[in-house]
Short mmCIF file of C-alpha atoms and ligand atoms in Angstrom, two decimals:
data_model
loop_
_atom_site.label_atom_id
_atom_site.label_comp_id
_atom_site.label_asym_id
_atom_site.label_seq_id
_atom_site.Cartn_x
_atom_site.Cartn_y
_atom_site.Cartn_z
CA MET A 1 42.72 97.36 103.14
CA ALA A 2 42.26 96.33 106.75
CA SER A 3 42.76 98.99 109.41
CA VAL A 4 45.87 98.62 111.53
CA ASP A 5 45.84 98.67 115.29
CA SER A 6 47.80 101.83 116.12
CA SER A 7 49.77 100.19 118.92
CA PRO A 8 53.31 98.97 118.20
CA SER A 9 52.58 95.91 120.34
CA ALA A 10 50.11 94.75 117.68
CA TRP A 11 53.10 93.59 115.60
CA PRO A 12 55.15 90.41 116.21
CA CYS A 13 58.49 92.27 116.45
CA ALA A 14 59.86 95.71 117.34
CA ALA A 15 57.70 98.31 115.57
CA LEU A 16 57.80 102.08 115.19
CA ARG A 17 55.01 104.37 114.02
CA ASP A 18 55.84 107.33 111.73
CA ALA A 19 59.50 106.38 111.71
CA ASP A 20 61.97 108.77 110.10
CA LEU A 21 63.56 107.15 107.09
CA ALA A 22 66.02 109.83 105.91
CA ARG A 23 68.68 108.91 108.45
CA ARG A 24 68.31 105.26 107.46
CA THR A 25 69.42 106.03 103.90
CA THR A 26 72.84 107.10 102.66
CA LEU A 27 71.29 110.01 100.70
CA ARG A 28 69.58 111.38 103.84
CA VAL A 29 66.36 112.55 102.18
CA GLY A 30 62.74 111.52 102.60
CA GLY A 31 59.93 111.40 105.13
CA GLN A 32 58.47 108.77 107.42
CA ALA A 33 57.20 105.23 107.20
CA GLU A 34 53.69 104.83 108.60
CA TRP A 35 54.97 101.58 110.16
CA LEU A 36 58.56 100.42 110.46
CA LEU A 37 59.03 96.83 111.62
CA GLU A 38 62.43 95.67 112.87
CA PRO A 39 62.71 91.88 113.08
CA ALA A 40 65.85 90.57 114.80
CA THR A 41 65.93 87.06 113.31
CA PRO A 42 64.80 85.34 110.08
CA GLU A 43 61.87 83.85 112.01
CA GLU A 44 60.76 87.27 113.25
CA PHE A 45 61.11 88.53 109.69
CA GLN A 46 58.74 85.80 108.56
CA ASP A 47 56.22 86.70 111.27
CA ALA A 48 56.48 90.42 110.46
CA TRP A 49 56.04 89.76 106.75
CA ARG A 50 52.97 87.60 107.32
CA ALA A 51 51.45 90.08 109.78
CA ALA A 52 51.83 92.90 107.24
CA ARG A 53 50.29 90.82 104.45
CA GLU A 54 47.40 89.74 106.69
CA ARG A 55 46.67 93.41 107.30
CA GLY A 56 46.57 94.07 103.57
CA PHE A 57 50.05 95.54 103.01
CA VAL A 58 52.86 94.51 100.70
CA PRO A 59 55.85 95.43 102.87
CA ARG A 60 58.68 97.47 101.45
CA LEU A 61 62.07 96.17 102.41
CA LEU A 62 64.70 98.50 103.83
CA GLY A 63 68.29 97.30 104.08
CA GLY A 64 71.15 99.75 104.42
CA GLY A 65 69.28 102.36 102.36
CA ALA A 66 72.31 102.73 100.13
CA ASN A 67 70.62 102.58 96.77
CA LEU A 68 67.35 104.22 97.59
CA VAL A 69 65.54 107.55 97.34
CA VAL A 70 62.61 107.81 99.78
CA ASP A 71 59.86 110.31 98.98
CA ASP A 72 59.02 113.30 101.18
CA GLY A 73 55.98 113.02 103.51
CA VAL A 74 54.49 109.89 105.00
CA LEU A 75 54.89 106.63 103.13
CA PRO A 76 51.68 104.69 103.74
CA GLY A 77 51.90 101.06 104.82
CA VAL A 78 54.68 98.93 106.20
CA VAL A 79 58.44 99.02 105.84
CA ILE A 80 60.44 96.07 107.18
CA ALA A 81 64.00 97.04 108.12
CA THR A 82 66.66 94.34 108.36
CA ASP A 83 69.09 96.37 110.54
CA ARG A 84 68.74 94.06 113.52
CA MET A 85 69.32 90.86 111.49
CA ARG A 86 73.04 91.52 111.34
CA ARG A 87 74.66 88.19 112.20
CA ILE A 88 77.77 86.97 110.41
CA PHE A 89 79.22 83.64 111.49
CA ARG A 90 81.25 80.61 110.43
CA PRO A 91 79.15 77.47 110.12
CA PHE A 92 80.37 74.24 111.70
CA PRO A 93 82.09 72.11 109.03
CA GLU A 94 79.47 69.37 109.07
CA VAL A 95 76.58 71.83 108.78
CA SER A 96 75.07 72.48 105.35
CA GLY A 97 74.41 76.04 104.20
CA GLU A 98 70.66 75.46 104.45
CA GLU A 99 70.94 74.30 108.05
CA ALA A 100 73.34 77.09 108.97
CA LEU A 101 70.82 79.70 107.89
CA ASN A 102 68.29 78.47 110.44
CA SER A 103 68.69 80.50 113.59
CA GLU A 104 68.21 77.50 115.89
CA THR A 105 71.31 75.81 114.46
CA PRO A 106 74.10 76.03 117.07
CA ARG A 107 76.81 78.57 116.35
CA GLY A 108 80.23 78.62 117.89
CA GLU A 109 83.28 80.80 117.90
CA MET A 110 85.46 77.90 116.76
CA VAL A 111 88.62 79.86 117.51
CA GLN A 112 90.56 76.59 117.48
CA ARG A 113 89.69 75.61 113.96
CA ASP A 114 91.78 76.73 110.98
CA PRO A 115 89.51 79.08 108.94
CA ALA A 116 91.03 77.75 105.71
CA GLU A 117 89.50 74.30 106.35
CA ASP A 118 85.99 75.51 105.62
CA PRO A 119 86.12 79.01 104.09
CA ARG A 120 82.43 79.81 104.36
CA LEU A 121 80.56 82.63 106.06
CA VAL A 122 76.87 82.75 106.82
CA CYS A 123 75.25 86.19 106.82
CA TRP A 124 71.80 87.36 107.67
CA ALA A 125 70.35 90.05 105.44
CA GLY A 126 71.11 92.94 107.79
CA ALA A 127 74.84 92.25 108.18
CA THR A 128 76.58 95.32 106.82
CA MET A 129 78.81 95.05 103.78
CA PRO A 130 81.75 96.67 105.62
CA ALA A 131 81.33 94.16 108.50
CA LEU A 132 81.31 91.27 106.04
CA LEU A 133 84.46 92.52 104.34
CA ARG A 134 86.15 93.03 107.71
CA SER A 135 85.29 89.49 108.81
CA ALA A 136 86.52 88.04 105.53
CA ARG A 137 89.80 89.96 105.78
CA GLU A 138 90.39 88.88 109.39
CA LEU A 139 89.84 85.23 108.47
CA GLY A 140 92.03 85.38 105.35
CA TYR A 141 89.05 84.90 103.04
CA SER A 142 89.53 86.37 99.59
CA GLY A 143 86.82 87.05 97.00
CA LEU A 144 85.03 90.25 97.93
CA GLU A 145 87.93 92.73 98.01
CA GLY A 146 86.57 94.27 94.78
CA ILE A 147 83.46 95.53 96.50
CA VAL A 148 85.29 97.34 99.27
CA GLY A 149 83.67 100.71 99.92
CA VAL A 150 80.21 99.51 98.88
CA PRO A 151 77.86 100.62 101.66
CA GLY A 152 74.62 98.99 102.72
CA GLN A 153 73.76 95.51 103.87
CA VAL A 154 74.28 92.01 102.56
CA GLY A 155 70.58 91.58 101.66
CA GLY A 156 70.62 94.56 99.33
CA GLY A 157 74.09 93.73 98.02
CA VAL A 158 72.96 90.21 97.11
CA ALA A 159 69.60 91.31 95.65
CA MET A 160 71.14 93.91 93.35
CA ASN A 161 74.39 92.04 92.76
CA ALA A 162 76.41 95.02 93.96
CA GLY A 163 79.84 95.41 92.51
CA GLY A 164 82.12 97.22 90.18
CA LYS A 165 85.00 96.68 87.85
CA TRP A 166 86.89 94.42 90.29
CA GLY A 167 84.10 91.99 91.00
CA ASP A 168 80.52 91.41 92.06
CA MET A 169 78.79 90.14 95.17
CA TRP A 170 77.72 86.94 93.45
CA ASP A 171 81.35 85.94 92.83
CA CYS A 172 81.27 84.42 96.35
CA ILE A 173 77.68 83.30 96.74
CA GLU A 174 77.04 79.64 97.46
CA LEU A 175 73.44 79.82 98.60
CA VAL A 176 70.79 82.50 99.06
CA ARG A 177 67.62 82.28 101.13
CA VAL A 178 64.71 84.37 99.86
CA GLY A 179 61.13 84.90 101.08
CA ASN A 180 57.99 84.19 99.07
CA ASP A 181 54.82 86.30 99.13
CA ASP A 182 53.22 83.91 101.65
CA GLY A 183 56.22 84.29 103.97
CA SER A 184 57.71 80.85 103.28
CA PHE A 185 61.45 80.68 102.62
CA VAL A 186 63.19 79.07 99.69
CA ASP A 187 66.91 78.38 99.28
CA ILE A 188 68.54 79.00 95.92
CA ALA A 189 71.92 77.43 95.22
CA ARG A 190 74.40 79.36 93.09
CA GLU A 191 74.12 76.87 90.23
CA ASP A 192 70.35 77.37 90.07
CA ALA A 193 70.54 81.16 90.05
CA ASP A 194 71.02 83.48 87.10
CA PRO A 195 72.39 86.75 88.48
CA LEU A 196 72.65 89.61 86.00
CA TYR A 197 74.48 92.93 86.00
CA ARG A 198 73.22 94.85 89.08
CA ASN A 199 70.24 92.53 89.42
CA ALA A 200 70.41 89.11 91.04
CA ASN A 201 67.25 88.15 89.20
CA LEU A 202 65.47 86.82 92.30
CA GLY A 203 62.02 87.93 91.16
CA GLY A 204 61.94 90.87 93.57
CA ARG A 205 61.81 88.52 96.55
CA PRO A 206 63.39 89.66 99.83
CA VAL A 207 66.80 88.22 100.66
CA ILE A 208 66.82 86.72 104.16
CA GLY A 209 70.40 85.50 104.29
CA ALA A 210 73.25 84.03 102.30
CA VAL A 211 76.12 81.57 102.53
CA LEU A 212 79.35 82.75 100.95
CA ARG A 213 82.37 80.68 99.96
CA PHE A 214 85.82 82.26 99.78
CA ASP A 215 89.33 81.48 98.64
CA PRO A 216 91.77 81.28 101.59
CA GLN A 217 94.66 83.68 101.06
CA PRO A 218 97.20 85.56 103.20
CA LYS A 219 95.50 88.36 105.13
CA LEU A 220 98.14 90.85 104.08
CA LEU A 221 97.43 90.31 100.39
CA ILE A 222 93.72 90.76 100.97
CA GLN A 223 94.32 93.92 102.98
CA GLU A 224 96.61 95.34 100.30
CA ARG A 225 94.08 94.78 97.54
CA MET A 226 91.31 96.33 99.62
CA SER A 227 93.41 99.41 100.38
CA GLU A 228 94.39 99.84 96.76
CA TYR A 229 90.79 99.63 95.51
CA LEU A 230 89.48 101.92 98.23
CA LEU A 231 92.14 104.52 97.55
CA HIS A 232 91.23 104.51 93.89
CA LYS A 233 87.52 104.73 94.65
CA ARG A 234 88.05 107.76 96.87
CA THR A 235 89.65 109.64 93.99
CA VAL A 236 86.83 108.98 91.50
CA GLN A 237 83.65 108.78 93.62
CA PRO A 238 82.17 111.05 96.31
CA VAL A 239 82.34 108.23 98.87
CA THR A 240 82.24 110.45 101.95
CA GLU A 241 79.25 112.52 100.84
CA TRP A 242 75.54 111.83 101.09
CA SER A 243 74.50 109.97 97.94
CA ALA A 244 72.59 106.89 96.82
CA GLY A 245 75.50 105.50 94.81
CA CYS A 246 75.25 105.30 91.04
CA VAL A 247 71.99 106.78 89.75
CA PHE A 248 71.95 104.87 86.45
CA LYS A 249 73.07 101.44 85.35
CA ASN A 250 75.82 101.53 82.78
CA PRO A 251 74.32 101.15 79.30
CA ASP A 252 75.16 98.30 76.95
CA PRO A 253 78.66 99.23 75.67
CA GLU A 254 77.59 98.47 72.12
CA ILE A 255 74.92 101.16 72.28
CA SER A 256 77.04 103.70 74.13
CA ASP A 257 80.36 103.11 72.38
CA GLY A 258 81.75 101.82 75.66
CA ARG A 259 80.89 105.01 77.55
CA SER A 260 79.68 104.57 81.13
CA ALA A 261 76.62 106.39 82.48
CA GLY A 262 78.88 108.78 84.44
CA ARG A 263 80.89 109.62 81.38
CA LEU A 264 77.73 110.23 79.30
CA VAL A 265 76.35 112.62 81.94
CA ASP A 266 79.74 114.35 82.00
CA GLU A 267 79.93 114.66 78.20
CA VAL A 268 76.49 116.23 77.83
CA GLY A 269 77.16 118.84 80.53
CA GLY A 270 75.04 117.17 83.22
CA LYS A 271 77.52 118.03 85.96
CA GLU A 272 76.33 121.65 85.70
CA LEU A 273 72.80 120.71 86.79
CA SER A 274 71.37 121.03 90.30
CA ARG A 275 67.95 121.24 91.96
CA GLY A 276 67.60 122.83 95.38
CA GLY A 277 70.07 121.08 97.67
CA ALA A 278 70.77 118.27 95.19
CA ILE A 279 73.76 118.55 92.87
CA VAL A 280 75.52 116.27 90.42
CA SER A 281 78.87 115.31 91.92
CA PRO A 282 81.74 117.21 90.28
CA LEU A 283 83.79 114.05 90.88
CA HIS A 284 81.49 111.59 89.08
CA GLY A 285 78.54 112.28 86.79
CA ASN A 286 76.59 109.22 87.92
CA PHE A 287 76.23 110.42 91.54
CA ILE A 288 73.72 112.89 92.93
CA VAL A 289 74.87 114.43 96.19
CA ASN A 290 72.69 115.89 98.93
CA THR A 291 74.57 119.00 100.01
CA GLY A 292 72.58 119.11 103.26
CA GLN A 293 69.14 120.55 102.54
CA ALA A 294 67.99 118.45 99.58
CA THR A 295 64.44 117.12 99.48
CA ALA A 296 63.36 113.94 97.75
CA THR A 297 61.58 116.12 95.20
CA ASP A 298 64.88 117.88 94.39
CA VAL A 299 66.54 114.49 93.86
CA PHE A 300 63.72 112.95 91.80
CA THR A 301 63.62 116.02 89.57
CA LEU A 302 67.38 116.09 89.08
CA MET A 303 67.36 112.37 88.22
CA GLU A 304 64.75 112.98 85.52
CA ASP A 305 66.65 116.05 84.25
CA LEU A 306 69.81 113.98 83.83
CA HIS A 307 67.96 111.16 82.15
CA ASP A 308 66.28 113.55 79.69
CA LEU A 309 69.45 115.49 78.95
CA VAL A 310 71.38 112.32 78.06
CA ALA A 311 68.43 111.05 75.99
CA GLN A 312 68.12 114.34 74.06
CA LYS A 313 71.82 114.70 73.34
CA THR A 314 72.77 111.07 72.68
CA GLY A 315 69.55 109.14 72.09
CA ILE A 316 70.53 106.77 74.94
CA ASP A 317 67.74 105.86 77.35
CA LEU A 318 69.60 105.35 80.66
CA VAL A 319 67.97 102.98 83.14
CA PHE A 320 67.77 103.95 86.82
CA GLU A 321 69.81 101.83 89.17
CA VAL A 322 68.56 103.51 92.36
CA LYS A 323 65.22 102.48 93.74
CA ARG A 324 62.59 105.15 94.18
CA TRP A 325 59.92 104.88 96.87
CA ARG A 326 57.10 107.23 95.94
CA ALA A 327 54.50 108.09 98.59
CA GLN A 328 51.73 107.75 96.01
CA ASP A 329 52.57 104.08 95.38
CA VAL A 330 50.42 102.37 98.00
CA LEU A 331 51.24 98.68 97.94
CA THR A 332 48.30 96.56 99.00
CA ALA A 333 47.82 92.83 99.23
CA PRO A 334 44.54 90.92 99.23
CA THR A 335 43.48 89.94 102.75
CA SER A 336 41.98 86.53 103.34
N1 EPU B 401 83.91 109.04 83.77
C1 EPU B 401 83.90 110.31 83.23
N2 EPU B 401 83.22 111.28 83.92
C2 EPU B 401 82.57 111.03 85.08
C3 EPU B 401 82.60 109.74 85.61
C4 EPU B 401 83.29 108.74 84.95
O1 EPU B 401 84.44 110.57 82.18
O2 EPU B 401 81.97 111.97 85.64
C5 EPU B 401 84.66 108.00 83.07
C6 EPU B 401 85.84 107.50 83.88
O3 EPU B 401 86.96 108.29 83.68
C7 EPU B 401 86.01 106.09 83.39
C8 EPU B 401 84.60 105.66 83.02
O4 EPU B 401 83.83 106.86 82.90
O5 EPU B 401 86.81 106.07 82.22
C9 EPU B 401 83.99 104.70 84.05
O6 EPU B 401 83.92 105.32 85.32
P1 EPU B 401 84.25 104.51 86.69
O7 EPU B 401 85.54 103.83 86.55
O8 EPU B 401 84.06 105.47 87.79
O9 EPU B 401 83.19 103.37 86.75
P2 EPU B 401 81.64 103.38 86.53
O10 EPU B 401 81.35 102.48 85.38
O11 EPU B 401 81.07 104.76 86.45
C10 EPU B 401 81.11 101.30 88.05
C11 EPU B 401 79.93 100.98 88.94
C12 EPU B 401 80.18 101.55 90.34
C13 EPU B 401 81.49 101.01 90.89
C14 EPU B 401 82.61 101.43 89.92
C15 EPU B 401 84.00 100.98 90.36
C16 EPU B 401 77.80 100.94 87.76
C17 EPU B 401 76.62 101.73 87.33
N3 EPU B 401 78.72 101.61 88.42
O12 EPU B 401 81.11 102.72 87.88
O13 EPU B 401 79.12 101.10 91.16
O14 EPU B 401 81.72 101.54 92.17
O15 EPU B 401 82.34 100.86 88.62
O16 EPU B 401 84.11 99.62 90.38
O17 EPU B 401 77.86 99.75 87.51
C18 EPU B 401 76.98 101.58 92.12
O18 EPU B 401 76.59 100.55 91.57
O19 EPU B 401 76.25 102.29 92.88
C19 EPU B 401 78.33 102.01 91.86
C20 EPU B 401 78.77 103.17 92.28
#
């Protein structure tokens, strides 16, 4: 691995050394990234990606940190955070999705134009999910109400096909731009994609941006549906506490007799388990909550405990939905 110049100015975008990651995740555990790069545009992302690869690192991608457990200590290598790539805008009617995703394409407010004429939104990866839902609601764009309350950013939401019983992120996707290992971008149209349950099936490639197409509907109806779903969610999930969302994917209903991961944890007594400052939410068995002082080690251990308990008592091998960044996994790329 090539050595890295220790000055932030050695990188082609904003860069931080030994950056704290815990506050950039919704679970609030974990240590630092040796390097954290913060591109502000897709082009800067490309430059940052290439610079990391040239220095021998496979960058880890950090979106809203909503589905992620970061290890304690220093994570060697490079993390690219998409926080600053947060644009959401309406493309001009004559502009294709591909063109609209290029940052040099002119953007306008277009306050005069009826939003229903061209119900599309273009988002860069770092746009937050709540901001996207707010924009859609304000424009009378229906389609994503079902994912109200999902935290994080569009990039992560697209990559993992975030969703729940009322719908998934990919219900509205028209086009997704992803990055290849060499930093080049490729656009994938909805009809050429094969998104799966909680996995958009993009080959692990980073999502750079997306074009979404909606169904124009009265704002009031959209607002009502969002409020109803959110209210329900608040009664069954610990939405205001520090967590990484659902720990496990729901198992195949044929194997589990239709029981969700949360219900299985509940049935086998998993809600009684805790490790240090990490507990299983009394509200929902598929959430681990950081009560304030949890370490990543507490969370990793509790995740394994839950997995093993369900396996022992039911024979079901639950699959982790949350991503785990372990400090020992050093990701290196060949340098040319
Ligand atoms: N249940 C229990 N005990 C529990 C938790 C749930 O008995 O501790 C029962 C519930 O009573 C219900 C069933 O299990 O009958 C399913 O629970 P819920 O309706 O809460 O849905 P879920 O399948 O656990 C899924 C998604 C959530 C999404 C919700 C709502 C997965 C793994 N989970 O949860 O997504 O918010 O539906 O749409 O797909 C996430 O992906 O991070 C996530 C939280």
